Coordinates of C-alpha atoms in Angstrom, one line a residue:
Chain N
M1 CA 40.5 -42.4 -37.8
L2 CA 40.0 -43.6 -34.2
V3 CA 39.1 -46.9 -35.5
A4 CA 42.5 -46.9 -37.5
V5 CA 44.0 -46.5 -34.1
F6 CA 42.3 -48.8 -31.9
D7 CA 42.0 -51.5 -34.8
E8 CA 43.8 -54.3 -32.8
T9 CA 41.4 -53.7 -29.7
I10 CA 38.2 -53.2 -31.6
A11 CA 38.6 -56.3 -34.0
P12 CA 37.2 -59.3 -32.1
Q13 CA 39.0 -61.8 -34.0
G14 CA 42.1 -61.7 -36.2
P15 CA 41.7 -60.8 -39.7
N16 CA 43.1 -63.8 -41.2
E17 CA 41.8 -66.4 -38.8
T18 CA 39.9 -68.7 -40.7
S19 CA 37.2 -70.9 -39.9
I20 CA 35.7 -72.7 -42.7
P21 CA 32.7 -74.0 -40.8
D22 CA 31.4 -70.4 -40.5
R23 CA 32.2 -69.4 -44.0
L24 CA 29.7 -66.9 -45.7
Q25 CA 27.6 -66.3 -42.6
P26 CA 25.1 -63.3 -43.0
P27 CA 25.6 -60.6 -40.0
S28 CA 24.8 -61.7 -36.8
W29 CA 25.8 -60.9 -33.0
E30 CA 28.9 -63.3 -33.4
H31 CA 29.8 -61.8 -36.6
L32 CA 28.5 -58.4 -36.8
F33 CA 29.1 -58.0 -40.6
G34 CA 29.2 -61.7 -41.5
T35 CA 31.9 -63.8 -42.7
D36 CA 33.3 -64.3 -46.1
D37 CA 34.2 -67.3 -48.2
L38 CA 37.0 -68.6 -46.0
G39 CA 35.2 -67.9 -42.9
R40 CA 37.1 -64.7 -41.9
D41 CA 35.1 -62.1 -39.8
I42 CA 34.4 -59.1 -42.2
F43 CA 33.9 -56.6 -38.9
S44 CA 37.3 -57.5 -38.0
R45 CA 38.6 -57.1 -41.6
V46 CA 36.8 -53.7 -42.3
V47 CA 38.4 -52.3 -38.9
L48 CA 42.0 -53.3 -39.6
G49 CA 41.4 -52.3 -43.2
T50 CA 41.0 -48.9 -42.2
G51 CA 44.6 -48.5 -41.1
V52 CA 45.9 -50.2 -44.6
S53 CA 43.3 -47.7 -46.6
L54 CA 44.1 -44.7 -44.7
R55 CA 47.7 -44.9 -44.7
V56 CA 48.2 -45.6 -48.5
G57 CA 45.6 -42.9 -49.1
F58 CA 47.4 -40.1 -46.8
L59 CA 50.8 -41.2 -48.1
A60 CA 49.4 -40.9 -51.8
V61 CA 47.9 -37.6 -51.3
G62 CA 51.0 -36.4 -49.3
I63 CA 53.2 -37.2 -52.1
A64 CA 51.0 -35.4 -54.7
L65 CA 50.1 -32.5 -52.5
V66 CA 53.5 -31.6 -51.6
I67 CA 55.3 -32.0 -55.3
G68 CA 52.0 -30.8 -57.0
T69 CA 51.5 -27.7 -54.9
V70 CA 55.4 -26.7 -55.3
V71 CA 55.2 -27.0 -59.0
G72 CA 51.9 -25.2 -59.2
L73 CA 53.3 -22.6 -57.1
L74 CA 56.2 -22.1 -59.3
A75 CA 54.7 -22.2 -62.4
G76 CA 51.8 -19.8 -61.7
F77 CA 54.0 -17.2 -59.8
Y78 CA 56.7 -17.1 -62.2
G79 CA 55.0 -17.8 -65.4
R80 CA 56.6 -17.4 -68.7
W81 CA 59.3 -20.4 -69.5
V82 CA 59.1 -21.9 -65.9
D83 CA 55.2 -22.3 -66.2
D84 CA 55.4 -23.9 -70.0
V85 CA 58.2 -26.1 -68.9
L86 CA 56.6 -27.4 -65.6
M87 CA 53.3 -27.5 -66.8
R88 CA 53.9 -29.4 -70.3
F89 CA 55.7 -32.0 -68.0
M90 CA 52.6 -32.2 -66.2
D91 CA 50.4 -32.5 -69.2
M92 CA 52.7 -35.5 -69.9
L93 CA 51.7 -37.1 -66.7
F94 CA 48.0 -36.3 -67.0
A95 CA 48.1 -37.6 -70.6
F96 CA 48.4 -41.3 -69.4
P97 CA 45.3 -42.8 -68.0
A98 CA 45.4 -42.7 -64.5
V99 CA 45.4 -46.5 -63.7
L100 CA 47.7 -47.4 -66.7
L101 CA 50.3 -44.8 -65.2
A102 CA 50.1 -46.6 -61.8
I103 CA 50.5 -49.7 -63.0
A104 CA 53.6 -48.5 -64.8
V105 CA 54.9 -47.3 -61.5
L106 CA 54.1 -50.6 -59.9
A107 CA 55.6 -52.4 -62.5
V108 CA 59.0 -51.0 -62.0
R109 CA 58.8 -50.9 -58.3
G110 CA 56.9 -54.1 -57.8
P111 CA 53.8 -54.2 -55.8
G112 CA 53.1 -53.8 -52.0
S113 CA 51.1 -50.9 -50.3
G114 CA 54.1 -48.4 -50.2
N115 CA 54.6 -48.4 -53.8
T116 CA 50.9 -48.2 -54.4
A117 CA 50.9 -44.9 -52.5
L118 CA 53.9 -43.9 -54.6
A119 CA 52.0 -45.0 -57.7
I120 CA 48.8 -43.2 -56.7
G121 CA 50.6 -40.1 -55.7
V122 CA 52.4 -39.7 -59.1
V123 CA 49.1 -39.8 -60.7
Y124 CA 47.5 -37.0 -58.7
I125 CA 50.6 -34.7 -58.9
P126 CA 49.3 -33.0 -62.1
V127 CA 45.9 -32.7 -60.4
F128 CA 47.3 -30.6 -57.6
A129 CA 49.5 -28.6 -59.9
R130 CA 46.9 -27.5 -62.1
V131 CA 44.7 -26.5 -59.1
T132 CA 47.5 -24.4 -57.4
R133 CA 48.6 -23.0 -60.4
A134 CA 45.3 -21.6 -61.4
S135 CA 44.6 -20.5 -57.8
V136 CA 48.2 -18.6 -57.9
L137 CA 47.5 -17.0 -61.0
G138 CA 44.6 -15.0 -59.3
V139 CA 46.3 -14.5 -56.0
R140 CA 49.6 -13.2 -57.5
E141 CA 48.0 -10.3 -59.2
E142 CA 46.5 -9.1 -56.0
V143 CA 47.3 -5.8 -54.6
Y144 CA 48.6 -7.1 -51.4
V145 CA 51.0 -8.9 -53.1
R146 CA 52.4 -5.9 -54.5
A147 CA 52.2 -4.2 -51.3
S148 CA 54.4 -6.7 -49.9
R149 CA 57.0 -6.6 -52.5
S150 CA 56.8 -2.7 -52.3
V151 CA 58.2 -3.2 -48.5
G152 CA 61.1 -5.5 -50.0
A153 CA 59.5 -8.9 -49.3
S154 CA 61.4 -11.7 -51.2
D155 CA 59.9 -14.1 -53.7
L156 CA 60.1 -17.1 -51.0
R157 CA 58.4 -14.7 -48.5
L158 CA 55.5 -13.6 -51.0
L159 CA 55.1 -17.5 -51.7
T160 CA 55.0 -18.6 -48.5
R161 CA 53.2 -15.8 -46.4
H162 CA 50.8 -14.4 -48.9
V163 CA 50.3 -16.4 -52.1
L164 CA 50.1 -19.8 -50.4
P165 CA 47.7 -19.1 -47.5
N166 CA 45.3 -17.4 -50.0
A167 CA 45.6 -19.8 -52.7
A168 CA 45.1 -22.7 -50.2
P169 CA 41.1 -23.1 -50.2
P170 CA 40.9 -24.8 -53.3
I171 CA 43.9 -27.0 -52.6
I172 CA 42.3 -28.2 -49.5
V173 CA 39.2 -29.1 -51.0
Q174 CA 41.3 -30.8 -53.7
T175 CA 43.1 -32.8 -50.9
S176 CA 39.9 -34.0 -49.1
I177 CA 38.5 -35.2 -52.6
S178 CA 41.7 -36.7 -53.7
L179 CA 41.9 -38.7 -50.1
A180 CA 38.7 -40.2 -51.5
F181 CA 39.8 -41.1 -54.9
A182 CA 43.2 -42.5 -53.5
V183 CA 41.1 -44.9 -51.2
L184 CA 39.1 -45.8 -54.4
A185 CA 42.5 -46.0 -56.7
E186 CA 44.1 -48.3 -54.0
A187 CA 41.2 -50.4 -53.9
A188 CA 41.2 -50.7 -58.0
L189 CA 44.9 -51.7 -57.7
S190 CA 44.4 -54.0 -55.1
F191 CA 41.7 -55.5 -57.0
L192 CA 44.3 -56.0 -60.1
G193 CA 46.4 -57.7 -57.9
L194 CA 49.1 -55.1 -57.8
G195 CA 48.1 -53.1 -54.5
T196 CA 48.0 -54.5 -51.1
Q197 CA 49.0 -57.9 -51.2
P198 CA 46.9 -60.7 -49.8
P199 CA 46.2 -61.6 -47.0
A200 CA 46.2 -58.2 -45.5
P201 CA 43.0 -56.7 -45.3
S202 CA 42.2 -53.7 -47.6
W203 CA 38.6 -52.5 -48.4
G204 CA 39.2 -52.2 -52.0
R205 CA 40.3 -55.9 -52.2
M206 CA 37.6 -57.0 -49.8
L207 CA 35.1 -55.1 -52.3
A208 CA 36.7 -57.0 -55.3
E209 CA 36.7 -60.4 -53.9
G210 CA 32.9 -60.0 -52.4
R211 CA 32.0 -59.1 -56.0
G212 CA 32.1 -62.6 -57.0
F213 CA 29.3 -63.4 -54.2
I214 CA 27.3 -60.7 -54.4
Q215 CA 24.1 -62.7 -55.5
D216 CA 24.6 -65.0 -52.4
A217 CA 26.3 -62.9 -49.5
W218 CA 25.8 -59.1 -50.2
W219 CA 27.4 -58.2 -46.9
L220 CA 30.8 -59.4 -48.2
A221 CA 31.2 -56.2 -50.6
F222 CA 28.2 -54.2 -48.8
F223 CA 30.3 -53.5 -45.5
P224 CA 33.7 -52.7 -47.1
G225 CA 31.7 -50.3 -49.5
M226 CA 29.9 -48.8 -46.8
A227 CA 33.4 -48.1 -45.0
I228 CA 34.8 -46.5 -48.3
F229 CA 31.5 -44.6 -48.7
L230 CA 31.8 -43.2 -45.0
T231 CA 35.4 -42.3 -45.3
V232 CA 34.9 -40.5 -48.5
L233 CA 32.1 -38.4 -47.3
C234 CA 33.8 -37.9 -44.0
F235 CA 37.1 -36.5 -46.1
N236 CA 34.9 -34.1 -48.2
L237 CA 32.9 -32.7 -45.2
L238 CA 36.6 -32.2 -43.4
G239 CA 37.7 -30.5 -46.4
D240 CA 34.8 -28.1 -46.4
G241 CA 35.2 -27.4 -42.6
L242 CA 38.8 -26.8 -42.9
R243 CA 38.4 -24.5 -45.7
D244 CA 36.0 -22.3 -43.5
V245 CA 37.9 -22.6 -40.2
L246 CA 41.5 -21.3 -42.0
D247 CA 39.4 -18.3 -43.5
P248 CA 39.5 -15.3 -40.9
R249 CA 36.5 -13.7 -42.4
Q250 CA 34.4 -16.8 -42.1
R251 CA 35.7 -17.4 -38.5
T252 CA 34.8 -14.1 -37.2
L253 CA 31.3 -14.4 -38.9
M254 CA 31.1 -17.9 -36.7
A255 CA 32.3 -16.1 -33.5
G256 CA 29.7 -13.2 -34.1
G257 CA 27.3 -15.6 -34.5
G258 CA 27.9 -17.2 -31.4
R259 CA 27.9 -14.1 -29.2
Chain D
M1 CA 62.1 22.9 -48.5
S2 CA 65.5 22.6 -50.3
D3 CA 66.6 22.2 -53.8
D4 CA 68.1 19.0 -52.9
V5 CA 66.8 16.3 -55.2
L6 CA 65.7 13.1 -53.8
V7 CA 64.0 11.3 -56.8
S8 CA 65.0 12.3 -60.4
A9 CA 64.0 10.7 -63.7
R10 CA 65.4 11.7 -67.1
G11 CA 63.5 10.4 -70.3
L12 CA 61.8 7.7 -68.2
E13 CA 59.9 5.2 -70.2
V14 CA 57.7 2.3 -69.2
H15 CA 56.3 0.9 -72.4
F16 CA 54.3 -2.4 -72.2
P17 CA 54.3 -5.0 -75.2
I18 CA 50.4 -5.6 -76.4
G19 CA 49.2 -9.2 -77.0
G20 CA 52.8 -10.7 -77.2
S21 CA 54.4 -13.1 -74.7
Y22 CA 57.9 -14.0 -74.2
R23 CA 57.7 -16.4 -77.2
K24 CA 55.7 -14.3 -79.6
K25 CA 56.5 -10.6 -80.7
A26 CA 54.1 -8.2 -79.3
A27 CA 51.7 -6.7 -81.8
G28 CA 52.0 -3.3 -80.5
V29 CA 53.6 -1.0 -77.7
L30 CA 51.8 0.7 -75.0
R31 CA 53.5 3.7 -73.9
A32 CA 52.3 4.2 -70.5
V33 CA 55.0 6.4 -69.3
D34 CA 56.8 8.0 -72.3
G35 CA 59.5 10.2 -71.4
V36 CA 59.2 11.6 -68.2
D37 CA 61.8 14.1 -66.9
L38 CA 61.0 14.6 -63.1
D39 CA 62.9 16.2 -60.0
I40 CA 61.3 15.5 -56.7
R41 CA 63.0 17.6 -54.0
R42 CA 63.8 16.3 -50.8
G43 CA 61.0 17.3 -48.2
E44 CA 58.5 18.5 -50.5
T45 CA 55.0 17.4 -51.4
L46 CA 54.7 16.8 -55.2
G47 CA 51.0 16.3 -56.5
L48 CA 50.6 14.5 -59.8
V49 CA 47.4 14.9 -61.5
G50 CA 45.9 13.6 -64.7
E51 CA 43.1 11.9 -66.2
S52 CA 42.5 8.0 -65.7
G53 CA 44.8 6.0 -67.8
C54 CA 47.3 8.7 -68.3
G55 CA 50.2 6.8 -66.6
K56 CA 50.0 8.3 -63.2
S57 CA 50.1 5.1 -61.2
T58 CA 52.6 3.5 -63.6
L59 CA 55.0 6.5 -63.0
G60 CA 54.5 6.0 -59.4
N61 CA 55.1 2.3 -59.4
A62 CA 58.2 2.9 -61.8
L63 CA 59.6 5.1 -59.2
L64 CA 59.7 2.1 -56.6
R65 CA 60.9 -0.4 -59.4
L66 CA 57.5 -2.1 -59.0
V67 CA 57.1 -2.2 -62.7
P68 CA 60.1 -2.4 -65.1
T69 CA 61.3 0.6 -66.8
T70 CA 62.1 0.3 -70.4
G71 CA 64.0 3.5 -70.8
G72 CA 65.6 6.5 -69.4
T73 CA 67.3 6.9 -66.0
L74 CA 66.1 7.0 -62.5
T75 CA 68.1 7.9 -59.4
F76 CA 67.2 7.9 -55.7
D77 CA 69.2 9.8 -53.5
G78 CA 72.2 10.2 -56.0
A79 CA 72.3 6.3 -56.8
D80 CA 71.2 5.0 -59.9
L81 CA 68.1 2.7 -59.6
T82 CA 67.7 1.2 -63.0
G83 CA 69.2 -2.4 -63.0
L84 CA 69.3 -2.5 -59.3
E85 CA 69.2 -5.8 -57.8
G86 CA 69.0 -8.1 -54.6
R87 CA 70.1 -6.4 -51.4
R88 CA 70.3 -2.8 -52.9
L89 CA 66.9 -3.1 -54.2
K90 CA 65.7 -4.5 -50.8
E91 CA 67.2 -1.3 -49.1
L92 CA 65.2 0.8 -51.8
R93 CA 62.2 -0.5 -50.9
R94 CA 62.8 0.3 -47.1
R95 CA 63.8 3.8 -48.0
A96 CA 60.8 4.3 -50.3
G97 CA 57.2 3.2 -49.2
M98 CA 53.8 3.0 -51.2
V99 CA 50.5 3.7 -50.1
F100 CA 48.1 2.0 -52.5
Q101 CA 44.4 3.1 -53.6
D102 CA 42.1 0.3 -52.7
P103 CA 42.5 -0.3 -48.8
F104 CA 40.4 -3.5 -49.5
A105 CA 42.6 -5.2 -51.7
S106 CA 46.0 -3.8 -50.4
L107 CA 45.8 -5.6 -47.1
D108 CA 46.1 -9.5 -47.1
P109 CA 42.9 -10.7 -45.6
R110 CA 44.8 -13.6 -43.8
R111 CA 47.2 -11.7 -42.1
T112 CA 46.4 -9.5 -38.7
V113 CA 47.2 -5.8 -38.7
A114 CA 50.4 -6.7 -36.7
Q115 CA 51.6 -9.0 -39.3
T116 CA 51.0 -6.7 -41.8
V117 CA 52.6 -3.5 -40.4
G118 CA 55.5 -5.7 -38.9
E119 CA 56.1 -7.0 -42.2
P120 CA 58.8 -4.5 -43.3
L121 CA 60.3 -4.9 -39.7
E122 CA 60.8 -8.7 -40.4
V123 CA 61.8 -8.5 -44.1
H124 CA 64.6 -5.8 -43.1
G125 CA 65.5 -7.5 -39.8
L126 CA 64.7 -4.2 -38.1
R127 CA 62.9 -5.2 -35.1
K128 CA 62.4 -8.6 -33.2
G129 CA 59.9 -10.1 -30.6
R130 CA 59.0 -7.4 -28.3
D131 CA 60.6 -4.6 -29.8
K132 CA 58.6 -5.3 -32.9
A133 CA 55.3 -5.4 -31.0
A134 CA 56.3 -2.0 -29.6
R135 CA 57.2 -0.7 -32.7
V136 CA 53.9 -1.7 -34.4
A137 CA 52.0 -0.1 -31.6
E138 CA 53.8 3.2 -32.0
L139 CA 53.1 3.0 -35.7
L140 CA 49.4 2.5 -35.3
E141 CA 49.5 5.0 -32.7
L142 CA 51.3 7.3 -35.1
V143 CA 48.5 7.0 -38.2
G144 CA 45.7 7.4 -35.2
L145 CA 44.7 3.8 -34.5
D146 CA 44.4 2.1 -31.2
P147 CA 47.7 -0.1 -30.9
G148 CA 45.1 -2.5 -29.2
V149 CA 43.5 -3.5 -32.9
A150 CA 46.9 -5.2 -33.8
G151 CA 45.6 -8.8 -33.6
R152 CA 42.6 -8.1 -35.6
Y153 CA 42.0 -8.6 -39.1
P154 CA 41.5 -6.4 -42.3
H155 CA 37.9 -7.4 -42.8
E156 CA 37.1 -6.0 -39.3
F157 CA 37.8 -2.2 -40.2
S158 CA 36.5 0.4 -42.3
G159 CA 38.2 1.8 -45.5
G160 CA 39.6 4.6 -43.7
Q161 CA 41.0 2.5 -40.7
R162 CA 42.3 0.0 -43.4
Q163 CA 44.0 2.8 -45.3
R164 CA 45.6 3.9 -42.1
V165 CA 47.3 0.5 -41.6
G166 CA 48.2 0.5 -45.3
I167 CA 50.1 3.9 -44.1
A168 CA 51.4 2.5 -40.9
R169 CA 53.0 -0.5 -43.0
A170 CA 54.6 2.1 -45.7
L171 CA 55.9 3.8 -42.7
A172 CA 57.3 0.9 -40.7
G173 CA 60.8 1.0 -42.4
E174 CA 61.3 4.6 -41.6
P175 CA 61.2 5.8 -45.4
D176 CA 62.2 9.1 -46.8
F177 CA 60.1 8.6 -49.7
L178 CA 56.4 8.0 -49.8
V179 CA 54.3 7.4 -53.0
C180 CA 50.5 7.8 -52.5
D181 CA 48.8 6.3 -55.2
E182 CA 45.3 7.6 -55.3
A183 CA 45.4 7.0 -51.7
I184 CA 42.2 8.6 -50.8
A185 CA 40.1 8.0 -54.2
S186 CA 38.4 5.0 -52.7
L187 CA 37.3 6.6 -49.5
D188 CA 34.2 8.4 -48.3
V189 CA 34.5 12.2 -48.6
S190 CA 34.5 12.8 -44.9
V191 CA 37.0 10.2 -44.5
Q192 CA 39.3 11.7 -47.3
A193 CA 39.9 14.8 -45.5
Q194 CA 41.0 12.9 -42.2
V195 CA 43.5 10.7 -44.3
L196 CA 44.5 13.6 -46.2
N197 CA 45.5 15.8 -43.0
L198 CA 46.9 12.6 -41.7
L199 CA 49.2 12.6 -44.5
R200 CA 50.1 16.2 -44.1
R201 CA 50.9 15.9 -40.4
L202 CA 52.9 12.8 -41.1
Q203 CA 55.1 14.5 -44.0
R204 CA 55.9 17.4 -42.0
Q205 CA 56.7 15.4 -38.7
L206 CA 58.5 13.0 -40.3
G207 CA 60.1 15.0 -43.0
L208 CA 58.9 12.8 -45.6
T209 CA 59.1 13.5 -49.6
L210 CA 55.7 12.6 -50.7
L211 CA 54.4 11.9 -54.2
F212 CA 50.8 12.4 -54.0
I213 CA 49.1 10.9 -57.2
S214 CA 45.4 11.7 -57.6
H215 CA 42.8 13.0 -60.1
D216 CA 41.3 15.4 -57.4
L217 CA 42.8 18.7 -58.0
S218 CA 41.2 20.2 -54.9
A219 CA 42.7 17.4 -52.7
V220 CA 46.0 17.9 -54.7
R221 CA 46.2 21.5 -54.1
H222 CA 45.5 21.1 -50.6
I223 CA 48.5 19.2 -49.6
S224 CA 51.0 19.7 -52.5
D225 CA 53.9 22.3 -52.5
R226 CA 54.3 21.6 -56.5
I227 CA 51.9 20.2 -59.0
A228 CA 52.8 18.0 -61.9
V229 CA 50.2 17.4 -64.5
M230 CA 50.4 14.4 -66.8
Y231 CA 48.8 13.8 -70.2
L232 CA 49.0 10.2 -71.9
G233 CA 52.3 9.2 -70.5
R234 CA 54.3 12.6 -70.4
I235 CA 54.4 15.5 -67.6
V236 CA 52.7 18.5 -69.6
E237 CA 53.0 21.2 -66.9
I238 CA 54.9 21.4 -63.6
G239 CA 55.2 24.2 -60.9
P240 CA 54.2 25.5 -57.8
A241 CA 50.9 24.4 -56.4
E242 CA 49.5 28.0 -56.3
A243 CA 50.7 28.7 -59.8
V244 CA 49.7 25.9 -61.4
G245 CA 46.4 26.0 -59.4
T246 CA 45.5 29.4 -60.4
D247 CA 47.3 30.4 -63.5
P248 CA 47.7 27.4 -65.4
Q249 CA 49.9 27.8 -68.8
M250 CA 49.0 24.7 -70.6
P251 CA 45.7 24.2 -72.4
Y252 CA 45.2 20.7 -70.7
T253 CA 45.4 22.0 -67.2
Q254 CA 43.3 25.1 -67.9
A255 CA 40.7 22.6 -68.9
L256 CA 41.2 20.3 -65.8
L257 CA 41.0 23.3 -63.6
S258 CA 37.8 24.6 -65.1
A259 CA 36.3 21.4 -64.4
V260 CA 36.7 21.8 -60.6
P261 CA 33.2 23.1 -59.1
L262 CA 33.5 26.4 -57.1
P263 CA 32.1 26.3 -53.5
H264 CA 30.2 29.4 -53.8
P265 CA 26.9 29.2 -56.1
A266 CA 27.4 32.7 -57.2
L267 CA 31.1 31.8 -58.3
E268 CA 29.8 28.4 -59.7
R269 CA 27.2 30.1 -61.9
E270 CA 30.1 32.3 -63.3
R271 CA 32.3 29.4 -63.7
K272 CA 33.6 29.3 -67.3
R273 CA 34.1 25.5 -68.3
I274 CA 36.5 24.5 -70.9
V275 CA 35.0 21.4 -72.3
L276 CA 37.2 19.2 -74.3
S277 CA 35.9 17.4 -77.2
G278 CA 36.9 13.5 -77.8
D279 CA 38.7 11.1 -75.7
V280 CA 42.1 10.6 -74.6
P281 CA 44.1 9.2 -77.7
S282 CA 45.1 5.4 -76.8
P283 CA 48.6 5.0 -75.4
A284 CA 49.1 2.6 -77.8
A285 CA 48.8 5.1 -80.7
V286 CA 50.4 8.2 -79.5
P287 CA 49.9 11.2 -81.7
S288 CA 52.5 12.9 -83.5
G289 CA 53.9 16.0 -82.5
C290 CA 52.2 17.3 -79.5
R291 CA 50.3 14.6 -77.9
F292 CA 47.5 17.0 -76.8
R293 CA 46.8 18.4 -80.0
T294 CA 44.0 15.9 -80.8
R295 CA 41.7 17.7 -78.0
C296 CA 43.4 21.0 -78.1
P297 CA 41.0 24.1 -78.4
H298 CA 44.4 26.1 -79.5
V299 CA 45.7 23.7 -82.0
F300 CA 48.1 25.7 -84.7
E301 CA 50.3 24.6 -87.3
P302 CA 53.5 23.4 -85.2
C303 CA 51.6 21.2 -83.0
D304 CA 51.2 18.4 -85.7
D305 CA 55.0 18.2 -86.1
V306 CA 57.0 19.3 -83.0
D307 CA 56.8 17.4 -79.9
P308 CA 56.9 20.2 -77.3
A309 CA 59.3 20.2 -74.4
L310 CA 58.7 21.8 -71.0
Q311 CA 59.8 25.2 -71.1
P312 CA 59.7 28.0 -68.3
V313 CA 56.7 29.8 -68.1
G314 CA 54.5 32.1 -65.8
A315 CA 55.6 32.0 -62.5
P316 CA 59.2 31.0 -61.2
G317 CA 59.7 27.5 -61.4
Q318 CA 56.5 26.7 -63.5
Q319 CA 57.1 24.9 -66.7
A320 CA 54.7 24.2 -69.4
A321 CA 55.1 21.9 -72.7
C322 CA 53.1 23.9 -75.1
H323 CA 54.0 25.9 -78.3
L324 CA 51.8 28.7 -77.4
H325 CA 54.9 29.8 -75.3
G326 CA 57.3 29.6 -78.0
I327 CA 58.3 26.5 -80.2
V328 CA 60.4 24.1 -78.2
G329 CA 60.8 20.3 -78.7
T330 CA 61.7 17.6 -80.8
P331 CA 60.5 17.5 -84.5
A332 CA 58.6 14.7 -85.5
T333 CA 60.7 12.2 -87.9
D334 CA 58.7 13.6 -91.0
A335 CA 58.7 17.1 -89.9
P336 CA 58.7 19.4 -93.0
E337 CA 61.6 21.4 -93.7
G338 CA 61.8 25.3 -92.2
I339 CA 60.6 24.5 -88.9
T340 CA 63.5 24.9 -86.5
A341 CA 63.4 23.3 -83.5
T342 CA 65.8 23.5 -80.7
P343 CA 66.3 20.6 -78.4

């Protein structure tokens, strides 16, 4: 995250600065992660790619999270025909292979990182809708929801104050997993030439481009791959941590342990 | 106690479809509450007893419109409740509160005591800001909790304390009517007495009308002015607590009472128990005629055919639905000729 903010300062060299004589250099002190086939500094590109990848990832998951959660809440809470209509529509989205659906969205909207985010977001809406709905189905039967209704709380209040917070843990975990997958999906789409357009640095595309040189210059694919791996790992740990922090029971346990 | 009726049900029915959905026709009907006539007088405590699954809780929920009724009428302070919606339903829920059975399930684990108790105040726009905090503190004190606990979460409390929080929430809107649905059943015995006494004190102090639902007969006798006995979705006996508790007129009540242990060993040895055979019939297949006839030790001919209505017997104000006191009721549809029934 910090890397994304300070990208311009950290990067020792412009991401698109080419230096043909220095092409395909292995990692050294001069080029920490080596250079690629056009002599660009991989370290600089990985650092600058952080911003691109994370932006697309966050935007995509944001879209999926907001729409999917609202759909899941309504479907799970009201049940009956609301559930049927919304979830069948989600099934329709779900039925398309993810990449095909994303390609379809991009074909209509044209490539670019904004549209990539939108496409990935659309693909993940049904995932969030399902996770939310499943969780809501359990929570809505809780006595405290009925208790709150018994003192006159409106549906909106029940949904936002009681159902959503108590149904949130699986959604938070899903968010962290999806962030990881969104980064990968962005990579896949960029590889297909539909995502982030060259020459902007993107981990996925660097990975794809490095694929051709894997025998001779492992660092081309290795470092962007490591960056993806670390990011995905961080998001997962972050999700776990968030879930624990947001649970008042866990919080007291931790405070009690510290005393 | 006055004769002024606060809550009144006439022929109240709550039927649940079995196995169906909104698209598919139900395979059967579960008669959880099946024709209940009940008047709860302003300021009284009415105890409602019966076995598990007899519809006590469903009746309590129906009175607050927490489950939809499928038939009959229901009035609260003279106003019709069936079909009430929007703002007027909300107003009902301010004037009538509910204390739930399980204090571990009825408090939202993610909300502090102050948020839980303050919710009715927010919902109904009764108090804001500092006033609200003051009112929450006042409510906590009223139920015997330290106002300093307002910022804590439910899991930090014992069962009895949680139940006090639940009572404080129910009282926040200054209700006239409180339904206590097995409010002490899941507490330790020593705590049960405390909460019971708290409820009795609050009832007197605030002039509440209380519907106390329980399967614990001694607790009900301790707190109630009147007792209603429910069996398979119907009230089968109702009357002053003293009369129902010492001289029950309906065989089912007699059997229930005979199951209560006595405190003295000599008396306990002498105690005659009426042990009922068989199980409660399923509310999905209610017997014709008297619904208790499949287990009644005194069953005789009319019980098969005539559904008994409540009739005055025993002490003043006591009513029982039993043919032993005269055949009164509605004949079953296939009733043979010759049995005359008065509606």
